[in-house]
Coordinates of C-alpha atoms in Angstrom, one line a residue:
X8 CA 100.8 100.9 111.8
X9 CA 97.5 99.3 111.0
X10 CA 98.3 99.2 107.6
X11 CA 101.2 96.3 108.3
X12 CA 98.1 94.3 109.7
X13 CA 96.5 94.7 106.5
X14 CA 99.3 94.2 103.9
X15 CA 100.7 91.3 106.3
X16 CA 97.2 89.5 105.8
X17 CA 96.7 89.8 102.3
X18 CA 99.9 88.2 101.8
X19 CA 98.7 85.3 103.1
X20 CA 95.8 85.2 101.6
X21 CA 97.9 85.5 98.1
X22 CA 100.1 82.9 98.9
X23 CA 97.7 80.5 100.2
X24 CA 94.3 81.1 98.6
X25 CA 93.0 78.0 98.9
X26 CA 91.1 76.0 101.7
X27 CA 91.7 72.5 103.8
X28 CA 88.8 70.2 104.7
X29 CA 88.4 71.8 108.3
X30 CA 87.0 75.1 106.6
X31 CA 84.9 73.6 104.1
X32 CA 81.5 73.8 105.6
X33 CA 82.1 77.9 106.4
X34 CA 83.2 78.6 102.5
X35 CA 80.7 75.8 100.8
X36 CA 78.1 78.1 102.9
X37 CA 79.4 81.2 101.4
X38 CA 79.3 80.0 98.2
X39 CA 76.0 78.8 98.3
X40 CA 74.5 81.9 100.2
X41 CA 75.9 83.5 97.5
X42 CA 75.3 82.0 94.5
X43 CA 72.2 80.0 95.7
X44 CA 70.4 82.0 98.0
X45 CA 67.0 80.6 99.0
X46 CA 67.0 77.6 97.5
X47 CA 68.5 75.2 99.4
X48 CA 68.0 71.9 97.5
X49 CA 71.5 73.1 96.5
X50 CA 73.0 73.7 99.4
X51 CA 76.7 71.5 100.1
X52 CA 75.7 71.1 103.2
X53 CA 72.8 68.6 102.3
X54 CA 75.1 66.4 100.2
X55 CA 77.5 66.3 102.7
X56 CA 76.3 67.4 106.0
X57 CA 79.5 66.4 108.3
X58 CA 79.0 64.3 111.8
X59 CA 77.8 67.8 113.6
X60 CA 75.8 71.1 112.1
X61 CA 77.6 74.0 112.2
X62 CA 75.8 77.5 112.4
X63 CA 75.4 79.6 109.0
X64 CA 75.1 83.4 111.1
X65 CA 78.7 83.5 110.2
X66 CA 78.6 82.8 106.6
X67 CA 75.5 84.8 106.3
X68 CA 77.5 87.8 108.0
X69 CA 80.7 87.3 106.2
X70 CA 78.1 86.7 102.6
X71 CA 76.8 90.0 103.4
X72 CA 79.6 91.8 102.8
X73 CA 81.3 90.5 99.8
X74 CA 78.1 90.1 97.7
X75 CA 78.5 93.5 96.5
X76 CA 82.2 92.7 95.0
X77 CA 81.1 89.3 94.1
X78 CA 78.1 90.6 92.0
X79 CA 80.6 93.3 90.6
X80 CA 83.4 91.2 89.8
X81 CA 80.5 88.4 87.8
X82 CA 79.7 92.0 85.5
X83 CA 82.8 92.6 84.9
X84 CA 83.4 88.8 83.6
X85 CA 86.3 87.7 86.4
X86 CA 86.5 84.2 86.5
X87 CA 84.4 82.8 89.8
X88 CA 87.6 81.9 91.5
X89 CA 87.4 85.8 92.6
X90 CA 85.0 85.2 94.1
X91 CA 86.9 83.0 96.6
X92 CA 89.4 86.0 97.0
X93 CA 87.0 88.5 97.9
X94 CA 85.6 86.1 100.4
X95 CA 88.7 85.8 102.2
X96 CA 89.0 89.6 102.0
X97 CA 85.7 89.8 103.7
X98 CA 86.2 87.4 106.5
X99 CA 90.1 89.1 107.2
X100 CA 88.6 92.7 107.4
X101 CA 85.4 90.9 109.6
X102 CA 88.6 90.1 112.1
X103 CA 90.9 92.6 111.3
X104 CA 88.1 95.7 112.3
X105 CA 88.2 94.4 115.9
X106 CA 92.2 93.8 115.8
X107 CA 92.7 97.1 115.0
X108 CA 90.3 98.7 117.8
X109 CA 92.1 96.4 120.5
X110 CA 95.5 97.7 119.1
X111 CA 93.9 101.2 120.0
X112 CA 92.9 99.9 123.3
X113 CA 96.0 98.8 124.3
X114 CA 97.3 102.1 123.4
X115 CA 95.2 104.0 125.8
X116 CA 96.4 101.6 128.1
X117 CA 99.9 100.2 128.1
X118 CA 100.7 103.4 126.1
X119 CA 101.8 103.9 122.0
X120 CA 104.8 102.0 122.5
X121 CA 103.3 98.7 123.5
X122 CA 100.5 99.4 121.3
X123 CA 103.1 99.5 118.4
X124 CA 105.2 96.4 119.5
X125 CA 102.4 94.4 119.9
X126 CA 101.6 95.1 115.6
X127 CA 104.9 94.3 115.0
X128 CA 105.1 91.1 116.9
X129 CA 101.8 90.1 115.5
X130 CA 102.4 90.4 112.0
X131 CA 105.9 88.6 112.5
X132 CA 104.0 85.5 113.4
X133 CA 102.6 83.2 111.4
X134 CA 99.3 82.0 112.9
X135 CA 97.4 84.6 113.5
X136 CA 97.4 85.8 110.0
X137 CA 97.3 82.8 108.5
X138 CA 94.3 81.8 110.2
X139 CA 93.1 85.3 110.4
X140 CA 91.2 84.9 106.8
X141 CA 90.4 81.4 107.0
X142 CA 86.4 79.9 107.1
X143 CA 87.5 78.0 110.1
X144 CA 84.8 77.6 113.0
X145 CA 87.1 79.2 115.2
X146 CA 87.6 82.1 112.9
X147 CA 84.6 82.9 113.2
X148 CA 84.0 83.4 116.5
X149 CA 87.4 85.5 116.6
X150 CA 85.6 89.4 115.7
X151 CA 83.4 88.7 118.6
X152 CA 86.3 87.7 120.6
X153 CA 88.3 90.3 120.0
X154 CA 85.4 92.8 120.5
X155 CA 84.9 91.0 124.0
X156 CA 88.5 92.3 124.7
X157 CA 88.2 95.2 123.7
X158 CA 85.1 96.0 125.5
X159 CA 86.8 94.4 128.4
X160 CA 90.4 96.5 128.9
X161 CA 87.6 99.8 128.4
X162 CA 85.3 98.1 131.0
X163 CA 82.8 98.2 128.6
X164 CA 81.4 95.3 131.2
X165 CA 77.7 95.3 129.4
X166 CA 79.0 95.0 126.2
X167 CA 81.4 92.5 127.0
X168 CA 78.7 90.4 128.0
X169 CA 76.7 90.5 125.0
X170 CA 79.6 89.8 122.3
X171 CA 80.6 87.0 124.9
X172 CA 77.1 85.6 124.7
X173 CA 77.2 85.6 121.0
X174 CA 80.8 84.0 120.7
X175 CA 79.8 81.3 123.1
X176 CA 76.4 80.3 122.2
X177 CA 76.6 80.9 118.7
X178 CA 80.1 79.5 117.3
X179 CA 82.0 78.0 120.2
X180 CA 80.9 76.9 123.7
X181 CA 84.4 76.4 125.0
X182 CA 84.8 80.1 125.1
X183 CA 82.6 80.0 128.0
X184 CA 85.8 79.1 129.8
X185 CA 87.8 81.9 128.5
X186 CA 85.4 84.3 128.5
X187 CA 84.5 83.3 131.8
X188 CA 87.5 83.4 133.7
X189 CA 87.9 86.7 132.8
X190 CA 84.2 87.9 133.8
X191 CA 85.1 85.8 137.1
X192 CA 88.0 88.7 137.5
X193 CA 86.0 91.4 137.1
X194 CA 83.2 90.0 139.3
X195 CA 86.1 89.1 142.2
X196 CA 88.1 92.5 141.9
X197 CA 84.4 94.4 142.6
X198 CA 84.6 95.9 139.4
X199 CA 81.2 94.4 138.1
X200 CA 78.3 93.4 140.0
X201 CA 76.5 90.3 139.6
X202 CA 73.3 91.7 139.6
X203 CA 74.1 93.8 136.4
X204 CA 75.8 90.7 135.2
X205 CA 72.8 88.3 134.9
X206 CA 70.5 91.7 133.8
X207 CA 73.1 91.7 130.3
X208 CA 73.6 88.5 130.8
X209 CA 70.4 86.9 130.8
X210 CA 68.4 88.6 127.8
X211 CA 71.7 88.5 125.3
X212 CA 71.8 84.9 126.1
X213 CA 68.1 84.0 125.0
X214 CA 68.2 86.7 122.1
X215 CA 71.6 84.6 120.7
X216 CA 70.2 81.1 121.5
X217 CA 67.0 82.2 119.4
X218 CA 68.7 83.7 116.7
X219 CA 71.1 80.9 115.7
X220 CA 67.6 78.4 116.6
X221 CA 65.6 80.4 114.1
X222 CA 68.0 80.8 111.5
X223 CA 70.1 77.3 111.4
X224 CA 66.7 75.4 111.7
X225 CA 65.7 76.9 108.9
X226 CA 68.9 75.8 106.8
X227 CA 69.2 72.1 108.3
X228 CA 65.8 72.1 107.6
X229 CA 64.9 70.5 111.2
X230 CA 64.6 72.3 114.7
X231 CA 68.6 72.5 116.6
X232 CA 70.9 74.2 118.2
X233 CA 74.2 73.5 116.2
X234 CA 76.4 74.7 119.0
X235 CA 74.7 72.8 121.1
X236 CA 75.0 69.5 119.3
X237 CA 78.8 70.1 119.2
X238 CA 79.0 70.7 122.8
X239 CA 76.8 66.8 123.5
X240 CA 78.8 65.1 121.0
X241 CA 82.6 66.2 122.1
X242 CA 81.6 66.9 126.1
X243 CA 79.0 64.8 127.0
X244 CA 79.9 61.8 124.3
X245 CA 83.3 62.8 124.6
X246 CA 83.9 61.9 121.0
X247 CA 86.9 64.5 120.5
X248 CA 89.7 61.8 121.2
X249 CA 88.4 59.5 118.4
X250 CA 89.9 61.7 116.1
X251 CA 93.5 61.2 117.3
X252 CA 94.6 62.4 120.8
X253 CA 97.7 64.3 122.3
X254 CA 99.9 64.8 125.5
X255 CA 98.2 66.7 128.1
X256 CA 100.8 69.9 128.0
X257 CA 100.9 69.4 124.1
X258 CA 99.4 73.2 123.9
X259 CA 101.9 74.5 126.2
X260 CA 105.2 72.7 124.9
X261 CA 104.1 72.8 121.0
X262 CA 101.1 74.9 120.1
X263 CA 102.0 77.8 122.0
X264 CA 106.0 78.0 121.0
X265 CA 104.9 77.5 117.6
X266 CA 102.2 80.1 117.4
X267 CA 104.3 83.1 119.4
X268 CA 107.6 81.6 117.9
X269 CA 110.8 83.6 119.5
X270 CA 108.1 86.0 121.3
X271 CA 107.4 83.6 123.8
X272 CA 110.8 84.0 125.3
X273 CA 109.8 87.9 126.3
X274 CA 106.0 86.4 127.7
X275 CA 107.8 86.3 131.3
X276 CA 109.7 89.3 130.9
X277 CA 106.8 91.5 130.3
X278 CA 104.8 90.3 133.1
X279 CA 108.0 91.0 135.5
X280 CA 108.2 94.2 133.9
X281 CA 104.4 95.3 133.7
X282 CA 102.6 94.2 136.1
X283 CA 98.9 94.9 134.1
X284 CA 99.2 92.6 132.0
X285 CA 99.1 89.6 134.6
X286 CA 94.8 89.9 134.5
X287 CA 95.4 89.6 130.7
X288 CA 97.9 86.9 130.8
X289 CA 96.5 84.6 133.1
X290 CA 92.9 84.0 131.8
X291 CA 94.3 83.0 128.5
X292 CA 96.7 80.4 130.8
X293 CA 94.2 79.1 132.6
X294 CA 92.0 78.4 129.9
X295 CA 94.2 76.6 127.9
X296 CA 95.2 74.3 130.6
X297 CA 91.7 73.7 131.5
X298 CA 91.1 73.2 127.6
X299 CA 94.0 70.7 127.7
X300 CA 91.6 68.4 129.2
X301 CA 89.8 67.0 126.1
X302 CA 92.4 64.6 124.2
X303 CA 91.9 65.6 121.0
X304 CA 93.6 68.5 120.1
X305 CA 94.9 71.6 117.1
X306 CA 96.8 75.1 117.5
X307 CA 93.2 76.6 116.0
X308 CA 91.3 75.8 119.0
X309 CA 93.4 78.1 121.2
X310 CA 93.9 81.0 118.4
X311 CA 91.8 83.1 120.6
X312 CA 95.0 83.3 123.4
X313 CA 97.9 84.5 121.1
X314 CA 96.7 88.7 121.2
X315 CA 96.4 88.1 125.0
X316 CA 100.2 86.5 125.0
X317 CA 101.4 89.4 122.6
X318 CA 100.3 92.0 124.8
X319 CA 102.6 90.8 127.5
X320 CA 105.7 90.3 125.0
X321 CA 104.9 93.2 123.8
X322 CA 105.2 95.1 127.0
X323 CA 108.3 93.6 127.7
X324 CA 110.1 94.9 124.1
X325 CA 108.5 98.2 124.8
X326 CA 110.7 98.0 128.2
X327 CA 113.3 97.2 126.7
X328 CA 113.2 99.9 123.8
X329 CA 112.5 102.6 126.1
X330 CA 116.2 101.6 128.2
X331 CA 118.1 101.4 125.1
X332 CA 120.0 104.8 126.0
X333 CA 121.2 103.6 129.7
X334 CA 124.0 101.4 128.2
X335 CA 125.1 99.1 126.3
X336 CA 124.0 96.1 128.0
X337 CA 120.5 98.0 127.5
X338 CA 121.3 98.2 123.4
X339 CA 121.9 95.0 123.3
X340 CA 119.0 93.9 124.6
X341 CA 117.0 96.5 122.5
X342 CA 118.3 94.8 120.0
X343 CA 117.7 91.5 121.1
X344 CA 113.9 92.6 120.9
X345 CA 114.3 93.9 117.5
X346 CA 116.5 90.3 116.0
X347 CA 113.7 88.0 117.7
X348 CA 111.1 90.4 115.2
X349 CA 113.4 89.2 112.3
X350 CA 114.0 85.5 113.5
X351 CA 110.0 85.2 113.5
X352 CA 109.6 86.3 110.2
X353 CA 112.0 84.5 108.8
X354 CA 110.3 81.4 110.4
X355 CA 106.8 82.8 109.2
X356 CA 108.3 83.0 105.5
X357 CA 109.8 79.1 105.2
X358 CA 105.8 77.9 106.9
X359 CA 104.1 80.1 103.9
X360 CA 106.1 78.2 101.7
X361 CA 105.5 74.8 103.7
X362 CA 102.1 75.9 103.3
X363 CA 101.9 76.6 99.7
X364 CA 102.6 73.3 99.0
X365 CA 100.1 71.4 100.8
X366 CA 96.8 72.6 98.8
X367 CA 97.4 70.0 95.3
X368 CA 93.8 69.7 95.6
X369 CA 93.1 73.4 94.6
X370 CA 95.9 73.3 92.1
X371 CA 94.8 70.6 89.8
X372 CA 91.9 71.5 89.5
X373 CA 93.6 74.7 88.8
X374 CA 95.8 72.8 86.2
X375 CA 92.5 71.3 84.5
X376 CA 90.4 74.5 83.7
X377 CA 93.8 75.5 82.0
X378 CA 94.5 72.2 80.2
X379 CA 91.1 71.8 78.8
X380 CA 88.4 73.9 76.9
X381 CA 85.8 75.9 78.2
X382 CA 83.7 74.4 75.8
X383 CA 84.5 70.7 76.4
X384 CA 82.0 68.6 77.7
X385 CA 84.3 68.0 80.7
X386 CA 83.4 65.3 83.6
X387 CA 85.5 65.1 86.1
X388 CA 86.0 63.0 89.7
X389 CA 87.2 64.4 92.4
X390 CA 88.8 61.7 95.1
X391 CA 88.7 62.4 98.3
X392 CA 92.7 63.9 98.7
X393 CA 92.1 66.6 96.5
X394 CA 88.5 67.6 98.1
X395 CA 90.2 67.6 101.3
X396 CA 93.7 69.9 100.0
X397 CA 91.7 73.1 98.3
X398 CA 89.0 71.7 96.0
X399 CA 86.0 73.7 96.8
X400 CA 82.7 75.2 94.6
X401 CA 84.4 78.5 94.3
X402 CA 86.7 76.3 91.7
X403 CA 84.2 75.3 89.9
X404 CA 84.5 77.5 87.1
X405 CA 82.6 76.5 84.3
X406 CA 78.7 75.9 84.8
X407 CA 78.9 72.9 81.9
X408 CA 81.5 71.1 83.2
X409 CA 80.5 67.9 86.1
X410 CA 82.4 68.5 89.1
X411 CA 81.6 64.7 91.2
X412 CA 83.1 63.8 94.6
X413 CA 81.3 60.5 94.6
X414 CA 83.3 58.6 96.9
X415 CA 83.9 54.9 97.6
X416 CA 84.4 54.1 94.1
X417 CA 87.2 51.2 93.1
X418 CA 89.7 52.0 90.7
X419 CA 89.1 51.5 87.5
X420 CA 85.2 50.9 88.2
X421 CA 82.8 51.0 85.7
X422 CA 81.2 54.4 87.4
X423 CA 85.1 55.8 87.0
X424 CA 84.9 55.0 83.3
X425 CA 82.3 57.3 82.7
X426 CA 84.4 60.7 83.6
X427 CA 86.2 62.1 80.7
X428 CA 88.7 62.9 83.3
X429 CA 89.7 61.9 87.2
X430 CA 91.9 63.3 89.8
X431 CA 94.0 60.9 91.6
X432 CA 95.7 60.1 94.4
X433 CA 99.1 58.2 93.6
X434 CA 102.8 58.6 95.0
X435 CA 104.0 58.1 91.2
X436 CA 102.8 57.2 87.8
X437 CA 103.7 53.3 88.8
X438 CA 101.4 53.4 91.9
X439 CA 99.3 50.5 92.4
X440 CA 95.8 52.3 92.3
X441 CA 97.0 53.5 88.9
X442 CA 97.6 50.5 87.1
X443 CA 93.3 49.9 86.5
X444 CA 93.7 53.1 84.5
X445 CA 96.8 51.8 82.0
X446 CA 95.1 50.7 79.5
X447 CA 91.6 53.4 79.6
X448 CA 93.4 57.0 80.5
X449 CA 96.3 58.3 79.7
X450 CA 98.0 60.6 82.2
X451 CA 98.0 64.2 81.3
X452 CA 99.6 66.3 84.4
X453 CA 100.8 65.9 88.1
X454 CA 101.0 67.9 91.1
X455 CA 103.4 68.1 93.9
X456 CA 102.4 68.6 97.3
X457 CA 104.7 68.7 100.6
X458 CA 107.1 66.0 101.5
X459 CA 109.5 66.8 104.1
X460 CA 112.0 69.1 105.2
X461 CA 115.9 68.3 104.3
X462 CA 119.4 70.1 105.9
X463 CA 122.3 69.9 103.9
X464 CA 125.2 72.0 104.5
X465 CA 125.9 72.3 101.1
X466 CA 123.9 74.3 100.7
X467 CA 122.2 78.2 101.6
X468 CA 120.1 77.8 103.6
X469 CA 121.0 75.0 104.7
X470 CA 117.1 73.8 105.2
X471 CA 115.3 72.5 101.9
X472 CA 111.3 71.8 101.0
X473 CA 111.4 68.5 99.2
X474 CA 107.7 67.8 97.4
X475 CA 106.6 64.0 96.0
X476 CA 103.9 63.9 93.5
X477 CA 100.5 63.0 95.1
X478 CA 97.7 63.9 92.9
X479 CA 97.5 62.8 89.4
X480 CA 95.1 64.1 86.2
X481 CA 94.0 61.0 84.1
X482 CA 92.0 61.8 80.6
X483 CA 89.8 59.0 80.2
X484 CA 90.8 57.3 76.4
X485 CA 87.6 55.9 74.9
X486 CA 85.1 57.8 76.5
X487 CA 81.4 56.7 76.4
X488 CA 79.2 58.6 74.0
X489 CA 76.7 58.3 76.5
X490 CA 77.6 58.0 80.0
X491 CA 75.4 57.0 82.8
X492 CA 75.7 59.2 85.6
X493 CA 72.8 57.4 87.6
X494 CA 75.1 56.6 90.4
X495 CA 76.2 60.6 91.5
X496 CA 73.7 60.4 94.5
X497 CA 72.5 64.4 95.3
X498 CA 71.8 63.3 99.5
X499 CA 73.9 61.2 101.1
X500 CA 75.2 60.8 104.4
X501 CA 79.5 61.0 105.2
X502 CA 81.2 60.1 108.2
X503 CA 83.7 62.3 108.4
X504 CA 86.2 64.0 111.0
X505 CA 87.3 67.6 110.6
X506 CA 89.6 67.3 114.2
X507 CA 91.4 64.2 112.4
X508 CA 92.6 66.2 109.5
X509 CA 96.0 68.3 110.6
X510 CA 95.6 71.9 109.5
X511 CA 97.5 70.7 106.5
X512 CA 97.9 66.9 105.6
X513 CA 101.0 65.3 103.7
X514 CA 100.1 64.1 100.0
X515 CA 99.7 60.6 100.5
X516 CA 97.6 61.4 103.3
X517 CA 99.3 58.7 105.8
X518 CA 102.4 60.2 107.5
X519 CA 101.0 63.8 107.4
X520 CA 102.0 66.7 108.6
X521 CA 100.8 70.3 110.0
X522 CA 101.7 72.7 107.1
X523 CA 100.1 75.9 109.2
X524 CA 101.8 75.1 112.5
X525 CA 104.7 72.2 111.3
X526 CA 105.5 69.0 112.4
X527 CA 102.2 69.0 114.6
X528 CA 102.2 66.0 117.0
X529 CA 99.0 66.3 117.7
X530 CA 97.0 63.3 116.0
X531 CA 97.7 59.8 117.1
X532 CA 95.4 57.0 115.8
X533 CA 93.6 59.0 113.2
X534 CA 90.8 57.2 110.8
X535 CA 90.6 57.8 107.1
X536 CA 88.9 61.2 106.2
X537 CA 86.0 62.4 103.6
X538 CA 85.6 65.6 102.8
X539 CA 83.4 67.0 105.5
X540 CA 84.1 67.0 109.4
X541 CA 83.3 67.6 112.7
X542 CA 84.9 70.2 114.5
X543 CA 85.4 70.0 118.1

């Protein structure tokens, strides 16, 4: 069945190609590893360096692999926007390689049946595959996450270790919670030492600290430990709930139902049923209620706990399967297992469309490449709504074309009125922000984004995706012969807030909503965003 893990994920990636602001310092990295290389006057991250560093071991890893597609798909004249595909592709089989082993693991453990349930839940869900292919910090860490599991259920203790090391040191120190609980198991049931702990322990610890030192020095161009930095400013500073705050049991009465959907109804039957998976089950708990302790909180941060959870549900359909030939009452609960397959994917197909619809960024700039000439001396400004919903440097197609992101400029300024064309933020043509432009651009195109959800019974199905315009293309009337671009800054410093940004924000930016996980509750006071972030 591993090839409904890949087909499932490329889906995704079809559907949704493009990026939020949460993953833009992962893919800017990319693109600049890629198409810049060693010099790194260019780098994004230099314009727009975010509250917090983030490491670039994963980008370079992830870079590695698709350079040789990228470099064939520049010969063979594919628009750079590939490129951005390929990418994704790269990062999806970076996770998916893992995914697959653990899926064998669980084989040899809970037997082919669970092994088999446990693909079919997973690619029933949305989540997981969604994020799956996704530049997200988290993402990231997952391959050495799902190694550590893997290593783990073969008691594979030293290698465990080391791919723990790496996950926690080097992307994300709250894994030292997961990751620890469940080394705290295997030390308590005798099943590892804690002499031959610290002897793994120890050396892979100071080999990752050095390696992400040595490298992401180099690339912030100053001596740090980004993971480290993270770690003072959300833990130490406790800066996490300045970027909106939730209920402490938001994970376990919203992010969790949301990411296992109808599975999580067969999570306590499995672990009645099978007893092994309890030492699977309850690390993931326990972490995410100990994780529930910082205020600020998103679905991603716990995306390492869903294959844990499946395993269980998993289990528990396997049982289920296997007694289908005792009675009826057993068929019907076979079948039970088999509708909640169908009732999650039919969930997982209304988010993708939900989804869809909340990247307007990436579309009009889409829109504009086909609107407009190659050739034209195009200048365009990007606000900040569209950087934030899909706009990247993979869309920046043509190398003549000006692609600013300038921000804190007033409509209808005289630094706007050098742009031959602007991307907009507006509810309608009539907006208020619009009417500087009335008499100097004309308005060529809109794009939708996400709205809201309507039921009507009129109707099959009965549940509708309404979508508002939010983003506007203005083409500037009288444009300067000469414009002066003195004010497009290359260094500059922006306060931004990854965390404060839902996984997917409403158009007009205000009353937004989660487009990966839907109607997330999780962001209560949230400031205004620019493009980059921290990330808790």
């Amino acid at each position: 069945m591993d090839w409904l893990l890949v087909l499932c994920s490329l889906v995704h990636i079809f559907i949704c190609p493009f990026t939020k602001v949460e993953e833009s310092f992962n893919l800017q990295a990319i693109h600049d590893i890629l198409y810049h290389q060693t010099d790194i006057e260019e780098y994004d991250h230099l314009e727009f360096p975010g509250v917090v560093p983030r490491t670039f071991l994963g980008p370079i890893v992830v870079s590695v692999i698709a350079a040789p597609f990228v470099a064939v798909s520049h010969v063979l004249g594919f628009p750079k926007d590939v490129s951005l595909y390929l990418v994704r592709f790269a990062l999806g089989a970076l996770v998916l390689w893992p995914l697959l082993k653990l899926q064998k693991r669980i084989k040899g453990t809970l037997g082919k049946g669970t092994s088999d349930w446990f693909v079919l839940i997973t690619v029933s869900q949305f989540h997981f595959l969604f994020y799956l292919s996704r530049p997200l910090p988290n993402t990231m860490a997952l391959p050495l996450v799902l190694f550590a599991y893997y290593y783990w259920l073969g008691q594979q203790h030293g290698k465990f270790i080391a791919c723990s090391a790496a996950a926690i040191l080097i992307f994300r120190g709250e894994l030292a919670i997961l990751l620890g609980l469940i080394l705290l198991g295997e030390l308590l049931a005798r099943r590892l030492s804690l002499s031959r702990t610290l002897f793994v322990a120890v050396p892979s610890g100071l080999l990752c600290l050095f390696l992400t030192v040595f490298v992401d020095s180099f690339f912030w161009q100053r001596l740090l430990w980004p993971e480290g930095e993270v770690l003072w400013y959300n833990v130490v500073l406790n800066k996490s709930g300045d970027w909106g705050t939730s209920p402490f049991l938001w994970y376990f009465y919203s992010a969790i139902p949301r990411a296992m959907g109808t599975s999580l109804a067969l999570l306590p039957v499995g672990m009645f049923f099978e007893r092994r998976v309890w030492p699977v089950v309850l690390p993931a708990l326990f972490f995410v209620l100990a994780y529930s302790f910082l205020p600020h909180k998103e679905l991603r941060f716990i995306v390492y706990v869903i294959p844990l959870l499946n395993i269980a549900a998993a289990a528990a359909c396997n049982r289920l399967w296997e007694n289908r030939i005792k009675g009826k009452w057993f068929a019907l609960l076979a079948l039970i297992a088999i509708g909640h397959l169908v009732a999650n994917l039919v969930l997982t197909s209304f988010l993708l469309v939900v989804s869809r619809a909340n990247y307007p960024g990436g579309e009009a700039l889409s829109l504009l490449h086909k609107m407009e000439n190659q050739e034209s001396n195009v200048t365009v400004h990007i606000d900040v709504l569209a950087a934030q919903t899909g706009i990247s440097r993979f869309g920046q197609l043509h190398n003549n074309w000006i692609y600013d992101k300038t921000e804190n400029l007033k409509p209808g300024s005289p630094e706007l009125r050098m742009f031959s064309h602007l991307i907009v933020e507006a509810k309608s043509k009539h907006a208020y922000n619009l009417r500087p432009y009335a008499e100097t651009h004309e308005i060529v195109a809109h794009v939708e984004g996400f709205s809201h959800i309507r039921s009507s019974y009129n109707h099959f199905p009965p549940i509708r995706i309404k979508t508002k315009p939010c983003l506007f293309i203005l083409k500037n009337k009288d444009l300067l012969k000469e414009p002066d671009f003195s004010f497009m800054l290359r260094k500059h410093q922006v306060e931004t807030a990854e965390e404060s940004l839902l996984p997917a924000a409403e158009c007009d930016n205000r009353n937004q909503l989660d487009s990966e996980v839907l109607l997330n509750e999780n962001s209560n006071n949230i400031p205004e965003l620019s493009e980059k972030s921290i990330d808790e």
